[in-house]
PDB file of C-alpha atoms in Angstrom:
ATOM      1  CA  GLN K   1      54.541 119.791 103.568  1.00 75.00           C
ATOM      2  CA  GLU K   2      57.880 119.211 101.392  1.00 79.00           C
ATOM      3  CA  LYS K   3      56.838 121.929  97.918  1.00 87.00           C
ATOM      4  CA  VAL K   4      59.254 121.768  94.957  1.00 93.00           C
ATOM      5  CA  GLN K   5      59.061 125.370  93.153  1.00 95.00           C
ATOM      6  CA  GLN K   6      60.004 125.013  89.041  1.00 97.00           C
ATOM      7  CA  SER K   7      60.855 127.476  87.632  1.00 97.00           C
ATOM      8  CA  PRO K   8      60.709 129.467  84.712  1.00 97.00           C
ATOM      9  CA  GLU K   9      57.604 127.696  83.742  1.00 96.00           C
ATOM     10  CA  SER K  10      57.486 128.167  80.224  1.00 97.00           C
ATOM     11  CA  LEU K  11      60.707 128.257  78.091  1.00 97.00           C
ATOM     12  CA  ILE K  12      61.267 129.331  73.495  1.00 98.00           C
ATOM     13  CA  VAL K  13      64.358 128.253  72.654  1.00 98.00           C
ATOM     14  CA  PRO K  14      65.919 127.385  69.152  1.00 98.00           C
ATOM     15  CA  GLU K  15      67.239 124.492  68.152  1.00 98.00           C
ATOM     16  CA  GLY K  16      70.623 123.744  69.460  1.00 97.00           C
ATOM     17  CA  ALA K  17      71.099 125.941  72.662  1.00 98.00           C
ATOM     18  CA  MET K  18      71.677 125.129  76.247  1.00 98.00           C
ATOM     19  CA  VAL K  19      69.292 124.205  78.426  1.00 98.00           C
ATOM     20  CA  SER K  20      68.607 125.561  82.286  1.00 98.00           C
ATOM     21  CA  LEU K  21      65.363 123.943  84.092  1.00 98.00           C
ATOM     22  CA  ASN K  22      65.576 125.487  87.956  1.00 98.00           C
ATOM     23  CA  CYS K  23      63.576 123.439  90.702  1.00 97.00           C
ATOM     24  CA  SER K  24      64.225 124.291  94.471  1.00 96.00           C
ATOM     25  CA  PHE K  25      62.867 122.109  97.068  1.00 92.00           C
ATOM     26  CA  SER K  26      62.005 123.228 100.806  1.00 89.00           C
ATOM     27  CA  ASP K  27      63.356 120.317 103.380  1.00 81.00           C
ATOM     28  CA  SER K  28      67.745 120.192 102.885  1.00 74.00           C
ATOM     29  CA  ALA K  29      66.564 115.894 104.335  1.00 74.00           C
ATOM     30  CA  SER K  30      65.132 115.183 101.098  1.00 70.00           C
ATOM     31  CA  GLN K  31      66.161 112.120 100.062  1.00 73.00           C
ATOM     32  CA  SER K  32      66.881 111.718  96.088  1.00 85.00           C
ATOM     33  CA  ILE K  33      65.303 114.470  93.496  1.00 91.00           C
ATOM     34  CA  TRP K  34      64.536 113.115  89.930  1.00 93.00           C
ATOM     35  CA  TRP K  35      63.405 114.707  86.385  1.00 97.00           C
ATOM     36  CA  TYR K  36      60.837 113.571  84.234  1.00 97.00           C
ATOM     37  CA  GLN K  37      59.687 114.211  81.014  1.00 98.00           C
ATOM     38  CA  GLN K  38      55.934 114.540  79.782  1.00 97.00           C
ATOM     39  CA  HIS K  39      54.892 114.530  76.820  1.00 96.00           C
ATOM     40  CA  PRO K  40      51.671 115.873  75.211  1.00 93.00           C
ATOM     41  CA  GLY K  41      48.717 113.352  76.676  1.00 92.00           C
ATOM     42  CA  LYS K  42      51.361 110.969  78.346  1.00 95.00           C
ATOM     43  CA  GLY K  43      52.054 109.938  81.368  1.00 96.00           C
ATOM     44  CA  PRO K  44      55.438 111.471  82.831  1.00 97.00           C
ATOM     45  CA  LYS K  45      58.739 109.333  82.430  1.00 96.00           C
ATOM     46  CA  ALA K  46      61.896 109.535  84.029  1.00 94.00           C
ATOM     47  CA  LEU K  47      65.075 110.795  82.680  1.00 96.00           C
ATOM     48  CA  ILE K  48      67.476 111.114  85.424  1.00 95.00           C
ATOM     49  CA  SER K  49      68.406 111.779  89.134  1.00 91.00           C
ATOM     50  CA  ILE K  50      70.319 112.606  91.651  1.00 92.00           C
ATOM     51  CA  PHE K  51      71.321 111.277  95.070  1.00 86.00           C
ATOM     52  CA  SER K  52      74.549 113.583  96.681  1.00 86.00           C
ATOM     53  CA  ASN K  53      75.233 116.657  96.430  1.00 88.00           C
ATOM     54  CA  GLY K  54      77.914 117.752  93.116  1.00 92.00           C
ATOM     55  CA  ASN K  55      76.795 117.284  89.381  1.00 94.00           C
ATOM     56  CA  LYS K  56      75.714 114.000  87.112  1.00 95.00           C
ATOM     57  CA  LYS K  57      75.538 113.660  83.805  1.00 96.00           C
ATOM     58  CA  GLU K  58      73.579 111.302  81.206  1.00 95.00           C
ATOM     59  CA  GLY K  59      74.312 112.292  77.105  1.00 97.00           C
ATOM     60  CA  ARG K  60      72.960 115.427  76.923  1.00 97.00           C
ATOM     61  CA  LEU K  61      71.799 115.934  80.280  1.00 98.00           C
ATOM     62  CA  THR K  62      73.728 117.406  83.886  1.00 98.00           C
ATOM     63  CA  VAL K  63      72.102 117.600  86.721  1.00 97.00           C
ATOM     64  CA  TYR K  64      72.926 119.995  89.617  1.00 96.00           C
ATOM     65  CA  LEU K  65      72.584 119.271  93.390  1.00 94.00           C
ATOM     66  CA  ASN K  66      73.162 122.262  96.305  1.00 92.00           C
ATOM     67  CA  ARG K  67      71.663 120.841  99.396  1.00 89.00           C
ATOM     68  CA  ALA K  68      73.101 124.212 101.476  1.00 90.00           C
ATOM     69  CA  SER K  69      70.350 126.394  98.783  1.00 92.00           C
ATOM     70  CA  LEU K  70      68.096 124.118  98.178  1.00 92.00           C
ATOM     71  CA  HIS K  71      67.922 123.799  94.919  1.00 95.00           C
ATOM     72  CA  VAL K  72      68.746 121.897  91.445  1.00 96.00           C
ATOM     73  CA  SER K  73      69.188 122.085  88.255  1.00 97.00           C
ATOM     74  CA  LEU K  74      69.398 120.235  84.836  1.00 98.00           C
ATOM     75  CA  HIS K  75      70.597 121.391  81.907  1.00 98.00           C
ATOM     76  CA  ILE K  76      70.286 120.121  78.497  1.00 98.00           C
ATOM     77  CA  LYS K  77      73.100 120.383  76.250  1.00 98.00           C
ATOM     78  CA  ASP K  78      72.071 120.937  72.125  1.00 98.00           C
ATOM     79  CA  SER K  79      68.334 120.929  72.230  1.00 98.00           C
ATOM     80  CA  GLN K  80      66.485 119.343  69.449  1.00 98.00           C
ATOM     81  CA  PRO K  81      62.602 119.651  68.648  1.00 97.00           C
ATOM     82  CA  SER K  82      62.491 115.121  70.462  1.00 97.00           C
ATOM     83  CA  ASP K  83      63.156 117.392  73.701  1.00 98.00           C
ATOM     84  CA  SER K  84      59.820 119.360  73.720  1.00 98.00           C
ATOM     85  CA  ALA K  85      58.221 118.945  76.661  1.00 97.00           C
ATOM     86  CA  VAL K  86      57.247 119.280  79.665  1.00 97.00           C
ATOM     87  CA  TYR K  87      60.037 119.089  82.374  1.00 98.00           C
ATOM     88  CA  LEU K  88      58.985 118.291  86.288  1.00 97.00           C
ATOM     89  CA  CYS K  89      61.106 118.451  89.049  1.00 96.00           C
ATOM     90  CA  ALA K  90      60.099 115.676  91.755  1.00 94.00           C
ATOM     91  CA  VAL K  91      61.710 115.097  95.105  1.00 90.00           C
ATOM     92  CA  SER K  92      61.115 111.962  97.351  1.00 84.00           C
ATOM     93  CA  LEU K  93      60.676 112.833 101.304  1.00 75.00           C
ATOM     94  CA  ASN K  94      63.439 111.367 103.513  1.00 64.00           C
ATOM     95  CA  THR K  95      60.535 109.260 105.658  1.00 63.00           C
ATOM     96  CA  GLY K  96      61.486 105.815 104.285  1.00 60.00           C
ATOM     97  CA  ASN K  97      58.134 105.577 102.562  1.00 61.00           C
ATOM     98  CA  TYR K  98      59.010 106.481  98.727  1.00 71.00           C
ATOM     99  CA  LYS K  99      56.455 108.754  98.425  1.00 80.00           C
ATOM    100  CA  TYR K 100      57.598 111.854  95.624  1.00 88.00           C
ATOM    101  CA  VAL K 101      56.692 114.994  95.762  1.00 90.00           C
ATOM    102  CA  PHE K 102      56.040 117.251  92.253  1.00 93.00           C
ATOM    103  CA  GLY K 103      56.980 120.883  90.460  1.00 95.00           C
ATOM    104  CA  ALA K 104      53.871 122.174  88.560  1.00 95.00           C
ATOM    105  CA  GLY K 105      56.840 121.575  85.870  1.00 96.00           C
ATOM    106  CA  THR K 106      58.192 123.585  82.681  1.00 97.00           C
ATOM    107  CA  ARG K 107      56.699 123.497  79.976  1.00 97.00           C
ATOM    108  CA  LEU K 108      59.629 122.437  76.331  1.00 98.00           C
ATOM    109  CA  LYS K 109      59.485 124.477  73.153  1.00 98.00           C
ATOM    110  CA  VAL K 110      62.640 123.734  71.329  1.00 98.00           C
ATOM    111  CA  ILE K 111      61.921 125.048  67.561  1.00 98.00           C
ATOM    112  CA  ALA K 112      63.323 123.968  64.598  1.00 95.00           C
TER     113      ALA K 112
ATOM    114  CA  GLU F   1      60.922  98.287  80.221  1.00 63.00           C
ATOM    115  CA  ALA F   2      58.430  98.216  82.709  1.00 62.00           C
ATOM    116  CA  ALA F   3      54.514  98.617  82.127  1.00 92.00           C
ATOM    117  CA  VAL F   4      51.623 100.642  83.817  1.00 97.00           C
ATOM    118  CA  THR F   5      48.548 100.090  81.827  1.00 97.00           C
ATOM    119  CA  GLN F   6      45.203 102.266  82.733  1.00 98.00           C
ATOM    120  CA  SER F   7      42.390 101.569  81.958  1.00 97.00           C
ATOM    121  CA  PRO F   8      39.262 103.393  80.805  1.00 97.00           C
ATOM    122  CA  ARG F   9      41.473 106.681  78.988  1.00 97.00           C
ATOM    123  CA  ASN F  10      38.579 108.104  78.497  1.00 97.00           C
ATOM    124  CA  LYS F  11      35.449 109.152  80.969  1.00 98.00           C
ATOM    125  CA  VAL F  12      32.303 110.521  81.439  1.00 98.00           C
ATOM    126  CA  ALA F  13      30.499 109.991  84.285  1.00 98.00           C
ATOM    127  CA  VAL F  14      27.764 112.340  86.092  1.00 97.00           C
ATOM    128  CA  THR F  15      28.118 113.417  89.442  1.00 98.00           C
ATOM    129  CA  GLY F  16      27.177 111.378  92.031  1.00 97.00           C
ATOM    130  CA  GLY F  17      27.656 108.605  89.752  1.00 97.00           C
ATOM    131  CA  LYS F  18      30.717 105.796  90.844  1.00 98.00           C
ATOM    132  CA  VAL F  19      33.949 105.420  89.145  1.00 98.00           C
ATOM    133  CA  THR F  20      36.186 103.349  88.756  1.00 98.00           C
ATOM    134  CA  LEU F  21      39.099 103.889  87.346  1.00 98.00           C
ATOM    135  CA  SER F  22      42.335 101.014  87.058  1.00 98.00           C
ATOM    136  CA  CYS F  23      45.811 100.151  87.070  1.00 98.00           C
ATOM    137  CA  ASN F  24      47.916  97.086  85.626  1.00 98.00           C
ATOM    138  CA  GLN F  25      51.204  96.916  86.084  1.00 97.00           C
ATOM    139  CA  THR F  26      53.653  93.779  84.246  1.00 95.00           C
ATOM    140  CA  ASN F  27      57.060  94.634  86.512  1.00 88.00           C
ATOM    141  CA  ASN F  28      56.464  92.977  90.180  1.00 89.00           C
ATOM    142  CA  HIS F  29      56.560  96.310  91.981  1.00 90.00           C
ATOM    143  CA  ASN F  30      55.843  96.524  95.203  1.00 89.00           C
ATOM    144  CA  ASN F  31      54.574 100.163  95.140  1.00 90.00           C
ATOM    145  CA  MET F  32      51.774 101.837  93.169  1.00 93.00           C
ATOM    146  CA  TYR F  33      50.467 105.165  93.228  1.00 95.00           C
ATOM    147  CA  TRP F  34      47.663 107.027  91.657  1.00 97.00           C
ATOM    148  CA  TYR F  35      48.018 111.099  91.157  1.00 97.00           C
ATOM    149  CA  ARG F  36      46.161 113.340  90.079  1.00 97.00           C
ATOM    150  CA  GLN F  37      47.497 115.829  87.438  1.00 97.00           C
ATOM    151  CA  ASP F  38      45.495 119.855  86.543  1.00 94.00           C
ATOM    152  CA  THR F  39      47.402 123.058  84.956  1.00 86.00           C
ATOM    153  CA  GLY F  40      49.231 124.379  87.559  1.00 79.00           C
ATOM    154  CA  HIS F  41      49.318 122.110  90.341  1.00 82.00           C
ATOM    155  CA  GLY F  42      51.563 119.041  88.863  1.00 87.00           C
ATOM    156  CA  LEU F  43      50.721 115.925  90.395  1.00 94.00           C
ATOM    157  CA  ARG F  44      49.713 115.764  93.298  1.00 94.00           C
ATOM    158  CA  LEU F  45      49.569 112.247  95.337  1.00 94.00           C
ATOM    159  CA  ILE F  46      46.578 110.971  95.947  1.00 96.00           C
ATOM    160  CA  HIS F  47      46.075 107.528  97.818  1.00 96.00           C
ATOM    161  CA  TYR F  48      49.631 104.653  97.362  1.00 93.00           C
ATOM    162  CA  SER F  49      50.510 100.680  98.555  1.00 93.00           C
ATOM    163  CA  TYR F  50      53.412  99.272  99.246  1.00 89.00           C
ATOM    164  CA  GLY F  51      51.829  96.447  98.442  1.00 91.00           C
ATOM    165  CA  ALA F  52      49.016  93.221  97.622  1.00 94.00           C
ATOM    166  CA  GLY F  53      46.361  94.346 100.844  1.00 95.00           C
ATOM    167  CA  SER F  54      47.430  97.655 101.269  1.00 92.00           C
ATOM    168  CA  THR F  55      46.664 101.365 100.848  1.00 95.00           C
ATOM    169  CA  GLU F  56      47.947 104.748 102.242  1.00 93.00           C
ATOM    170  CA  LYS F  57      46.320 108.255 101.592  1.00 94.00           C
ATOM    171  CA  GLY F  58      48.849 110.572  99.916  1.00 92.00           C
ATOM    172  CA  ASP F  59      48.393 114.693 100.348  1.00 91.00           C
ATOM    173  CA  ILE F  60      44.256 115.118  98.514  1.00 95.00           C
ATOM    174  CA  PRO F  61      42.578 111.315 100.410  1.00 97.00           C
ATOM    175  CA  ASP F  62      39.254 112.956 100.199  1.00 97.00           C
ATOM    176  CA  GLY F  63      36.512 112.157  98.031  1.00 97.00           C
ATOM    177  CA  TYR F  64      39.205 109.219  96.740  1.00 98.00           C
ATOM    178  CA  LYS F  65      38.773 105.364  97.688  1.00 98.00           C
ATOM    179  CA  ALA F  66      42.525 103.239  96.935  1.00 98.00           C
ATOM    180  CA  SER F  67      42.546  99.137  96.373  1.00 98.00           C
ATOM    181  CA  ARG F  68      45.219  96.918  95.653  1.00 97.00           C
ATOM    182  CA  PRO F  69      44.066  93.284  95.450  1.00 97.00           C
ATOM    183  CA  SER F  70      46.833  92.017  94.072  1.00 97.00           C
ATOM    184  CA  GLN F  71      50.883  92.745  93.202  1.00 95.00           C
ATOM    185  CA  GLU F  72      49.129  94.062  89.948  1.00 97.00           C
ATOM    186  CA  ASN F  73      46.614  95.697  90.309  1.00 98.00           C
ATOM    187  CA  PHE F  74      45.811  99.119  92.320  1.00 98.00           C
ATOM    188  CA  SER F  75      42.115 100.918  91.492  1.00 98.00           C
ATOM    189  CA  LEU F  76      41.664 104.136  92.581  1.00 98.00           C
ATOM    190  CA  ILE F  77      37.766 104.757  93.530  1.00 98.00           C
ATOM    191  CA  LEU F  78      35.357 108.164  92.892  1.00 98.00           C
ATOM    192  CA  GLU F  79      32.004 106.661  95.399  1.00 95.00           C
ATOM    193  CA  LEU F  80      30.439 110.240  95.045  1.00 97.00           C
ATOM    194  CA  ALA F  81      31.570 111.909  92.104  1.00 97.00           C
ATOM    195  CA  THR F  82      31.566 115.652  91.634  1.00 98.00           C
ATOM    196  CA  PRO F  83      33.430 117.711  89.088  1.00 97.00           C
ATOM    197  CA  SER F  84      36.579 118.998  91.209  1.00 97.00           C
ATOM    198  CA  GLN F  85      36.855 115.675  90.239  1.00 98.00           C
ATOM    199  CA  THR F  86      37.566 116.338  86.404  1.00 98.00           C
ATOM    200  CA  SER F  87      41.288 115.777  85.930  1.00 98.00           C
ATOM    201  CA  VAL F  88      43.559 113.820  84.421  1.00 98.00           C
ATOM    202  CA  TYR F  89      44.504 110.612  86.434  1.00 98.00           C
ATOM    203  CA  PHE F  90      48.031 109.304  86.226  1.00 98.00           C
ATOM    204  CA  CYS F  91      49.079 105.750  87.996  1.00 98.00           C
ATOM    205  CA  ALA F  92      52.613 104.449  88.697  1.00 95.00           C
ATOM    206  CA  SER F  93      54.373 101.754  89.865  1.00 93.00           C
ATOM    207  CA  GLY F  94      58.128 101.577  91.487  1.00 89.00           C
ATOM    208  CA  GLU F  95      60.232  98.952  92.995  1.00 80.00           C
ATOM    209  CA  GLY F  96      60.891 100.685  96.254  1.00 70.00           C
ATOM    210  CA  GLY F  97      64.005 100.924  97.434  1.00 59.00           C
ATOM    211  CA  GLN F  98      66.640 103.642  98.760  1.00 52.00           C
ATOM    212  CA  ASN F  99      69.195 105.665  96.269  1.00 48.00           C
ATOM    213  CA  SER F 100      69.010 104.562  92.884  1.00 45.00           C
ATOM    214  CA  GLY F 101      65.726 102.203  93.838  1.00 56.00           C
ATOM    215  CA  ASN F 102      62.023 103.187  92.897  1.00 74.00           C
ATOM    216  CA  THR F 103      62.110 105.082  89.321  1.00 86.00           C
ATOM    217  CA  LEU F 104      58.783 105.593  88.847  1.00 91.00           C
ATOM    218  CA  TYR F 105      57.481 104.283  85.593  1.00 93.00           C
ATOM    219  CA  PHE F 106      53.346 106.241  84.584  1.00 96.00           C
ATOM    220  CA  GLY F 107      51.277 104.697  83.070  1.00 97.00           C
ATOM    221  CA  GLU F 108      49.657 107.033  80.157  1.00 97.00           C
ATOM    222  CA  GLY F 109      47.018 108.251  81.797  1.00 97.00           C
ATOM    223  CA  SER F 110      42.897 108.886  82.097  1.00 98.00           C
ATOM    224  CA  ARG F 111      40.998 111.880  81.723  1.00 97.00           C
ATOM    225  CA  LEU F 112      37.708 111.782  83.282  1.00 98.00           C
ATOM    226  CA  ILE F 113      35.155 115.126  83.262  1.00 98.00           C
ATOM    227  CA  VAL F 114      32.459 115.273  85.677  1.00 98.00           C
ATOM    228  CA  VAL F 115      29.564 116.408  84.281  1.00 97.00           C
TER     229      VAL F 115
END
């Protein structure tokens, strides 16, 4: 079964810092990788996804995927206090049934 | 923006009682999912559905049943609730499809405490 590991478990940074979050997965045939943001007491919300090896940039977010090393990272530029949340990595299984396996998350706190 | 509504938002149940968590989506998505979220485990898939009348077992289905009577509604049923089922439950919907498809849209969660 697909395993998704995220690191670090938690992170505290000053406002304006670059944030780097890591996610490792176990199946190189995994179809796509998503990052979700979850604020306290709320449901997760999709941020950005990547399907092909390489990188993808959307606004302050950049995601890097390396299938050979089974690793994906999310980088948040110029972090803001509103970015404080739990970030979940989700990996879709290459089974055609649209199931996702989630990591345990990284808790980010951005201090003003 | 896709809308997924869960009810109840909070529930206290007694051990051995029956609990039904309901989910409604107005996005006309084919796929719907029930997850539970516990500290240290992230989101774990309980049941999912590809459309009305279908239910599939997820990774942790034991002790749970699911029902998809219509495109819009997907319920999670705990026939005999146990304290180990105390958790926050999330419903999600998704369009399905390869690559750029199947963004999951989550509800706000249902917090269940079994005493």
